[in-house]
Coordinates of C-alpha atoms in Angstrom, one line a residue:
X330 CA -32.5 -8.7 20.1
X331 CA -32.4 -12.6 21.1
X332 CA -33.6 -12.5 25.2
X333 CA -33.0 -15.5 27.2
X334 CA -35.6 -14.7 30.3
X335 CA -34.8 -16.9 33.2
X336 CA -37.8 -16.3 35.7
X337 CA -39.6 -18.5 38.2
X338 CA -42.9 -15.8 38.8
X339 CA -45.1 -16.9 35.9
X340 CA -47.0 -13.8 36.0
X341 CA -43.8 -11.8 35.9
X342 CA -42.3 -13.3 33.2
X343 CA -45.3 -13.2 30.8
X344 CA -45.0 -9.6 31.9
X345 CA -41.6 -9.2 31.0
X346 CA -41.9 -11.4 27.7
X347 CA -45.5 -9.1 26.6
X348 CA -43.0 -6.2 27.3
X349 CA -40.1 -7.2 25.2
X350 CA -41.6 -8.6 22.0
X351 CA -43.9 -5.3 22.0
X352 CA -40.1 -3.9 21.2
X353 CA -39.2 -6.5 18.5
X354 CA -37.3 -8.6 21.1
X355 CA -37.4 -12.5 20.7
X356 CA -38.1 -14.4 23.8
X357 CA -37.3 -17.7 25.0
X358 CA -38.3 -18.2 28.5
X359 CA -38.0 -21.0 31.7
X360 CA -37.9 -20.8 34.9
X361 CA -34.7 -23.7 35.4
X362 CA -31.5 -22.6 36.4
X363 CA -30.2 -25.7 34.7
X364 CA -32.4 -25.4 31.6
X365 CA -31.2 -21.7 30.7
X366 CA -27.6 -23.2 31.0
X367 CA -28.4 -25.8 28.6
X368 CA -30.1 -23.2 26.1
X369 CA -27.2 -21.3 26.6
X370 CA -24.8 -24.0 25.3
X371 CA -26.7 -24.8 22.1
X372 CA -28.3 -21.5 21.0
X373 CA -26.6 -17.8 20.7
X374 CA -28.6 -15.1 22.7
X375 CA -28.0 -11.2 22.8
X376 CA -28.4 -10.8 26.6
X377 CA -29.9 -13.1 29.4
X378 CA -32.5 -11.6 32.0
X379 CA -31.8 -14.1 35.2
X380 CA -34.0 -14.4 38.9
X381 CA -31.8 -14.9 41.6
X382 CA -34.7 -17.5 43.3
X383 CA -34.9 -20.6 40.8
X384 CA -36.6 -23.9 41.9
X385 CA -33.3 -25.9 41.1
X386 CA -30.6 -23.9 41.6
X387 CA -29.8 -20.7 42.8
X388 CA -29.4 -17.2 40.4
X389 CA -25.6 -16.9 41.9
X390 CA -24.7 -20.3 40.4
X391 CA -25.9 -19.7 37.5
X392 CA -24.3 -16.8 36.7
X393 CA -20.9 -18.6 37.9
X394 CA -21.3 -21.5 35.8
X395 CA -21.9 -19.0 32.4
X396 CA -18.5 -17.4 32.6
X397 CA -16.7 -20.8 33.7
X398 CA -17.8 -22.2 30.4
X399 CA -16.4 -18.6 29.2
X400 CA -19.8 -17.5 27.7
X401 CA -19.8 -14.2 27.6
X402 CA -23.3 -13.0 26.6
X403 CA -24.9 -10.6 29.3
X404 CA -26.5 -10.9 32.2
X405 CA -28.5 -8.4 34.1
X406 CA -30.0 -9.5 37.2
X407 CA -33.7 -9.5 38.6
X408 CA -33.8 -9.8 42.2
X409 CA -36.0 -9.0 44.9
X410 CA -33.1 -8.9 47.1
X411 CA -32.2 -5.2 47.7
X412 CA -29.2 -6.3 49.8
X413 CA -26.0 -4.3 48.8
X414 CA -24.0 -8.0 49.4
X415 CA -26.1 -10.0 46.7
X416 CA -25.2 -6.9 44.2
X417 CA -21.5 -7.2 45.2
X418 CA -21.6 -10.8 44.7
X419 CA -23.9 -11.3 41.6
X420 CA -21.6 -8.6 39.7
X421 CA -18.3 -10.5 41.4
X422 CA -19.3 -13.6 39.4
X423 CA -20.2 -11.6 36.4
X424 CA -23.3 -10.2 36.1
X425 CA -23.7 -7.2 34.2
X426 CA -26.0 -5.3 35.9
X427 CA -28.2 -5.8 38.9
X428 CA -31.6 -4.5 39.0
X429 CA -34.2 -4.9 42.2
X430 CA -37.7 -5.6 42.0
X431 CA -40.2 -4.0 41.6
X432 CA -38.4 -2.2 38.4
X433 CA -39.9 0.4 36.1
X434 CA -40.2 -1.8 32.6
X435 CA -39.4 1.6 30.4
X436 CA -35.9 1.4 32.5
X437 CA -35.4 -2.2 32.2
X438 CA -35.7 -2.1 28.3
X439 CA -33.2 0.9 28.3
X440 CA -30.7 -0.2 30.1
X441 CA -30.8 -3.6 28.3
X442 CA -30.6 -2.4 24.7
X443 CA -27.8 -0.2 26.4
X444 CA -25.5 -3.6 28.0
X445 CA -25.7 -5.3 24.5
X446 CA -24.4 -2.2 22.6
X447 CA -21.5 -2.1 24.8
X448 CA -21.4 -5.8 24.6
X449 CA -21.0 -5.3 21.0
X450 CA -18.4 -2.9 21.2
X451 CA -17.3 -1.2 18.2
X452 CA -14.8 1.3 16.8
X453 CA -15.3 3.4 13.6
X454 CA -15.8 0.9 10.7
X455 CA -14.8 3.3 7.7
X456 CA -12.0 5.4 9.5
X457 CA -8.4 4.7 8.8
X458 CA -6.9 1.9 11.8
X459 CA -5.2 4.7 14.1
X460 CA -6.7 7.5 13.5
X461 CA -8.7 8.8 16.9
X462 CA -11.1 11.6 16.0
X463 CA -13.2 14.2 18.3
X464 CA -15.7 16.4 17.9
X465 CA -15.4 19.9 19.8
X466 CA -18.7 20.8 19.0
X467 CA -21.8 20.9 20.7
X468 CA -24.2 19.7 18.1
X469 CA -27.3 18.0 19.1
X470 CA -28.6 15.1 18.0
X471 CA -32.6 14.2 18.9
X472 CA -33.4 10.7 18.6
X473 CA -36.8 9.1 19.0
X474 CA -38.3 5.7 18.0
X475 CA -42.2 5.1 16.7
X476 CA -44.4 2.8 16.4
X477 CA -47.1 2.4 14.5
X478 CA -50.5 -0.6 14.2
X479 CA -52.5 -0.5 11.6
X480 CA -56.0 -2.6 12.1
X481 CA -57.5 -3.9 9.3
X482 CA -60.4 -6.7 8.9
X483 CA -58.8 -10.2 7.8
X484 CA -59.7 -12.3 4.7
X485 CA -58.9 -15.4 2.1
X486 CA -56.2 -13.4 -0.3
X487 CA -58.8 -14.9 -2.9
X488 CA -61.5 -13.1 -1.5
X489 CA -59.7 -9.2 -0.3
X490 CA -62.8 -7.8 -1.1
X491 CA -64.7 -9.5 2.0
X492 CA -61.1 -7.7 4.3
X493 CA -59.5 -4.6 4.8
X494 CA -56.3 -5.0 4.2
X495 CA -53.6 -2.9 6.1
X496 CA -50.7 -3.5 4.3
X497 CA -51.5 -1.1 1.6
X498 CA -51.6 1.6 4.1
X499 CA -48.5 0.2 5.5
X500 CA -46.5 1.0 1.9
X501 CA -48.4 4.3 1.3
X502 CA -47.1 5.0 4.6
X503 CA -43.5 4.8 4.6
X504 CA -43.1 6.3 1.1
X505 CA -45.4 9.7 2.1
X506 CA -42.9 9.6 5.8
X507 CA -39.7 10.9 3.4
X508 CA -41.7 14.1 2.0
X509 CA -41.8 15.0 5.5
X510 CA -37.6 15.4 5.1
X511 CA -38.0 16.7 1.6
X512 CA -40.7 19.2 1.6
X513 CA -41.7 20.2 5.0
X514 CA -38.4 20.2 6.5
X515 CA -36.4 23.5 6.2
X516 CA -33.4 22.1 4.1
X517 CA -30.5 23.5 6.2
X518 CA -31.6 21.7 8.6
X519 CA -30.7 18.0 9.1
X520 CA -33.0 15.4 9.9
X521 CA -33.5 11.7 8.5
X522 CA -36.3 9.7 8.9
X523 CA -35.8 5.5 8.5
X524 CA -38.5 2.7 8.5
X525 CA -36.4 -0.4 9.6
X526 CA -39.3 -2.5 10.4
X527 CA -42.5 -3.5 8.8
X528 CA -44.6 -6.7 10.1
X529 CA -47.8 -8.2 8.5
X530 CA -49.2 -11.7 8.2
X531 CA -47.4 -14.8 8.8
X532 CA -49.3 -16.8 5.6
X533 CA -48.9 -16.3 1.8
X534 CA -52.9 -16.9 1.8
X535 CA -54.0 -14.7 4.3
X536 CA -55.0 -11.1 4.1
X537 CA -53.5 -10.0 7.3
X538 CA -55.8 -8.0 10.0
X539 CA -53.2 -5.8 11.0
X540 CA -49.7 -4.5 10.1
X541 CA -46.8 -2.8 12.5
X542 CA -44.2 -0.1 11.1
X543 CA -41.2 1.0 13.0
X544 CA -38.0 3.2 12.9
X545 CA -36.5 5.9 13.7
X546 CA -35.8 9.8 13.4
X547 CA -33.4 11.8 13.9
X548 CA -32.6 15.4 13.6
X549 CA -30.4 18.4 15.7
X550 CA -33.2 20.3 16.6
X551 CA -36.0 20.3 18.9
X552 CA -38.0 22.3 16.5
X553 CA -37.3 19.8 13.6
X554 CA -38.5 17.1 15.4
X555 CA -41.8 18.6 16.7
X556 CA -42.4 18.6 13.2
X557 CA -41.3 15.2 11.7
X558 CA -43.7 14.3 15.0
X559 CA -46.8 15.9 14.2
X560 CA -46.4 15.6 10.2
X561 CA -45.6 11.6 10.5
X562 CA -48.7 11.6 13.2
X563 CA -50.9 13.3 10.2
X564 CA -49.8 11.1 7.3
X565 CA -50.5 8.2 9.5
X566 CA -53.8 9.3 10.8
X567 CA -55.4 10.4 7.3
X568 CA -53.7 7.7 5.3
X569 CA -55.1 5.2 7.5
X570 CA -58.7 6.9 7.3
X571 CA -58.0 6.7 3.7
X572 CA -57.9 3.3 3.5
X573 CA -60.5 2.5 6.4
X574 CA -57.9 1.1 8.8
X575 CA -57.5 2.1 12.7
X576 CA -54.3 3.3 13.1
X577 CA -52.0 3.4 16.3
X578 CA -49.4 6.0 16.5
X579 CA -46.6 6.1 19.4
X580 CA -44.2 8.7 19.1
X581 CA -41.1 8.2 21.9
X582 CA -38.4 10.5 22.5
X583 CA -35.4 8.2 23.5
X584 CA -32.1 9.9 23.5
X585 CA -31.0 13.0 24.7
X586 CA -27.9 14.9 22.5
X587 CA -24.5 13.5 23.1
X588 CA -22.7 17.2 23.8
X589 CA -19.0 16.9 24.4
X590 CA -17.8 19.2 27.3
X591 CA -15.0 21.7 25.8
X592 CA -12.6 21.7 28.7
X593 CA -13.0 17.5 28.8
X594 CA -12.6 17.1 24.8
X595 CA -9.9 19.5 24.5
X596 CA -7.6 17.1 27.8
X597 CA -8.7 14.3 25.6
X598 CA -7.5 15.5 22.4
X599 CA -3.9 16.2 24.1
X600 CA -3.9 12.9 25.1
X601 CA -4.6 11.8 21.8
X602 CA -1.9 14.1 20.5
X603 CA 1.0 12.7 22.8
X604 CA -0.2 8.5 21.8
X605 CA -0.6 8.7 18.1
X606 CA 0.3 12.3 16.9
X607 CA -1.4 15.6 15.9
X608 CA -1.7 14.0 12.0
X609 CA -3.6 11.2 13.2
X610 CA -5.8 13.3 15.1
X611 CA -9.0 15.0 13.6
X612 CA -11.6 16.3 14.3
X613 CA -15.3 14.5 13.0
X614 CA -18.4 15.9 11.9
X615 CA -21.9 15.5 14.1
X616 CA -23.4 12.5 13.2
X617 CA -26.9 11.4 13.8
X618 CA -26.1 8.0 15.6
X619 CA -27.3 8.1 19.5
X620 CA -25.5 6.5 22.5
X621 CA -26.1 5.7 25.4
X622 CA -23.2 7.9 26.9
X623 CA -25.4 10.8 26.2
X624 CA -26.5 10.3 29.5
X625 CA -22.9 9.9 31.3
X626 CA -22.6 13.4 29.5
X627 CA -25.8 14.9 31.2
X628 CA -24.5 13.5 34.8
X629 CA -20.6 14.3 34.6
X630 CA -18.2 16.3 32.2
X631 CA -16.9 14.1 29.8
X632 CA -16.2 13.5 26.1
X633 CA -17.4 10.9 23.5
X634 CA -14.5 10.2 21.1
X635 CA -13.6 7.5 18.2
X636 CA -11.2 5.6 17.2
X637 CA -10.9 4.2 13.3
X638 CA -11.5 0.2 13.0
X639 CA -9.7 0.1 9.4
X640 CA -10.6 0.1 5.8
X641 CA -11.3 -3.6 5.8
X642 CA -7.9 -4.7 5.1
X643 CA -8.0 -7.3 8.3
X644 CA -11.1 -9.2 7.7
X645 CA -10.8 -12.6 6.6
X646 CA -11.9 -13.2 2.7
X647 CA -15.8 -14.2 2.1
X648 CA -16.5 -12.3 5.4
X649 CA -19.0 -10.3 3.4
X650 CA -18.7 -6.7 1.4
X651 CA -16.6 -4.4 3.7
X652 CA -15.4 -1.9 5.3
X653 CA -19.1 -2.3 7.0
X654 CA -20.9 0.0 9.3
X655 CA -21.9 -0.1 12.3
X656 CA -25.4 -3.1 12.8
X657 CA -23.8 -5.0 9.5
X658 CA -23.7 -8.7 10.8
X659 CA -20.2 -9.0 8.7
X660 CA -18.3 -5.8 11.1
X661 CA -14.9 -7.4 12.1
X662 CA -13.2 -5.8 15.3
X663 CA -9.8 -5.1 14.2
X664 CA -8.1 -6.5 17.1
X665 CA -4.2 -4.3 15.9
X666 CA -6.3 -1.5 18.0
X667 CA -6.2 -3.3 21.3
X668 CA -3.1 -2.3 22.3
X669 CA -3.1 1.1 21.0
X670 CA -6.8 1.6 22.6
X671 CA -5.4 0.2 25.9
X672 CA -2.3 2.9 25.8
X673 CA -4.5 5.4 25.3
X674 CA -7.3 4.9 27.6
X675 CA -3.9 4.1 30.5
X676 CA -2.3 7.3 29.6
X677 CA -6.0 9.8 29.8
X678 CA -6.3 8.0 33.2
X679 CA -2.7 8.6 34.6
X680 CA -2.9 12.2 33.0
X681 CA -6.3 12.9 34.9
X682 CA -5.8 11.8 38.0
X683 CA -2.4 13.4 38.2
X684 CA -4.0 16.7 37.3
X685 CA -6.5 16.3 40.1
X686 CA -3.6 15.6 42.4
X687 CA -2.1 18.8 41.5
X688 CA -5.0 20.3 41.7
X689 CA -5.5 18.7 45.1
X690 CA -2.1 20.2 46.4
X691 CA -3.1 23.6 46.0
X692 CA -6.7 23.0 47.3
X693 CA -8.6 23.8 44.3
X694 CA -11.3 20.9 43.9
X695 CA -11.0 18.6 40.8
X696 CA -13.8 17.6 38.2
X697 CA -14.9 14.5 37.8
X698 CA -14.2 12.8 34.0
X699 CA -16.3 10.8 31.7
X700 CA -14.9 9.4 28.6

């Protein structure tokens, strides 16, 4: 994630910068209202984190000026304001979110990595363009993220001998990590365990001093995970001893289960039924990717449903291998699903809200509906 941090408090923004490349994030910071404009014109970032109270010109005009020149990369903004009338207006001009100081840094993080997901958008990469799908189930899935820094002793790579290196450990590591899924795992169970990250040196003739592994596991039980946990938190801890590194290990619990409501996800699937008909309409297995809506779910009644992006046949030749997944930098929106997405999404919310106005005329109280 590319952050464009826009922040007059110096001590706040090294805060904020510390905070964000601890989670992989790159940073470019300055505290000029018409310098972050100016980045924003030559160089592509992910999100934008903007102060309202700039030394040159104010947050409000900045955020105006962004979506005149029709750049549409987010902006959540940092304000010390906590007036209900600078929310209204920084969200008028097009903010994305609005978030008053003094803010929780945990909470910031999350609900950033949550605005560029939806910023991405996406439908179902590998599903046939048309198809909507469901799932009527209430399977779990348990998602948590880890890190872990391994502290060696730095040396010449001609002289290793005179360091410890880390990045031994580092491999040994992440290839003991998938026995925990093969042979401690009861096999019925699902679970998958993925190193996406590992950091170490910056120079061919350096042996590092320390190393940084990171991923993800996932799994539909709580039991499962206590023990991907606390085997993954062994293999770290002995291998490291092995090797006469220190070792770091955080373990975070991110994500809560995305659990469709029945009574919600069955409404939905009518609607479905009635815009593209019961042949196009299935039903899809639990999948271990998280979302964010998981919490929507927690709050309201709702369902999380799909809709199928194509096998590839729209994207444009030497736009890379496809159909691709989901995080592939060559996924191609199909944009034939806009007007069928639109019909459905108009037709769920004229059938709800005309059931809770029948509902309404015979006094019986309606629920509210996520989707």
């Amino acid at each position: 994630m590319r952050v464009l941090l826009v922040e007059e408090d110096l001590i706040a923004a090294r805060g904020i910068t510390l905070m964000l490349k601890s989670a992989g994030a790159v940073v470019d910071q300055t505290d000029s209202g018409e310098d972050s404009l100016e980045l924003l014109r030559h160089y592509e970032y992910d999100i934008v984190l903007l102060d309202l109270t700039l030394p040159d010109i104010e947050g409000f005009e900045v955020v105006r000026r962004i979506r005149i020149a029709r750049n549409d990369t987010p902006v959540v903004v940092l304000s010390s304001i906590a007036l209900p009338q600078a929310r209204v207006k920084a969200l008028s001009l097009g903010a994305d979110d609005f978030i008053t100081k003094p803010y929780d840094k945990a909470e910031l993080l999350a609900r950033m990595q949550a605005i560029v997901r939806r910023s991405k958008g996406f439908s179902q990469p590998t599903v046939r363009m048309g198809r909507l799908e469901l799932n009527l189930d209430s399977r779990e899935v348990l998602v948590d993220g880890r890190d872990i820094r391994l502290t060696g002793k730095g040396s010449h790579a001609a002289m290793p001998n005179l360091g410890i290196d880390p990045v031994p450990a580092a491999c040994q590591m992440v290839q003991a990590f998938q026995t925990v899924v093969t042979r401690n795992r009861q096999p019925l169970d699902p679970a998958v365990i993925s190193v996406t990250m590992i950091h170490a040196g910056e120079a061919t003739n350096v042996v590092p001093e320390s190393a940084e592994i990171q991923g993800t596991a996932r799994t539909f039980s709580t039991e499962t995970l206590d023990l991907i946990e606390a085997r993954m938190r062994d293999i770290a801890t002995h291998t490291a001893a092995a090797f006469g590194v220190d070792c770091d290990f955080e373990f975070r619990r991110n994500y809560p289960p995305t659990i469709n409501h029945a009574a919600e996800a069955e409404f939905a699937r009518g609607v479905m039924v009635q815009t593209v008909g019961e042949a196009a309409v299935h039903d899809f297995e639990p999948s271990m990717g998280a979302e964010d809506f998981a919490f929507m779910l927690q709050a309201r009644p709702g369902a999380y449903l799909i809709i199928g992006n194509g096998e590839g046949g729209h994207r444009d030749a030497g736009h890379g291998l496809g159909p691709c997944t989901l995080h592939n930098p060559n996924y191609d929106f199909n944009d034939d699903l806009i007007p069928l997405g639109g019909t459905f999404w108009v037709r769920l919310a004229t059938a709800w809200l005309a059931r809770g106005l029948a509902a309404a005329d015979v006094s019986s109280p309606s629920r509210e509906f996520n989707a």
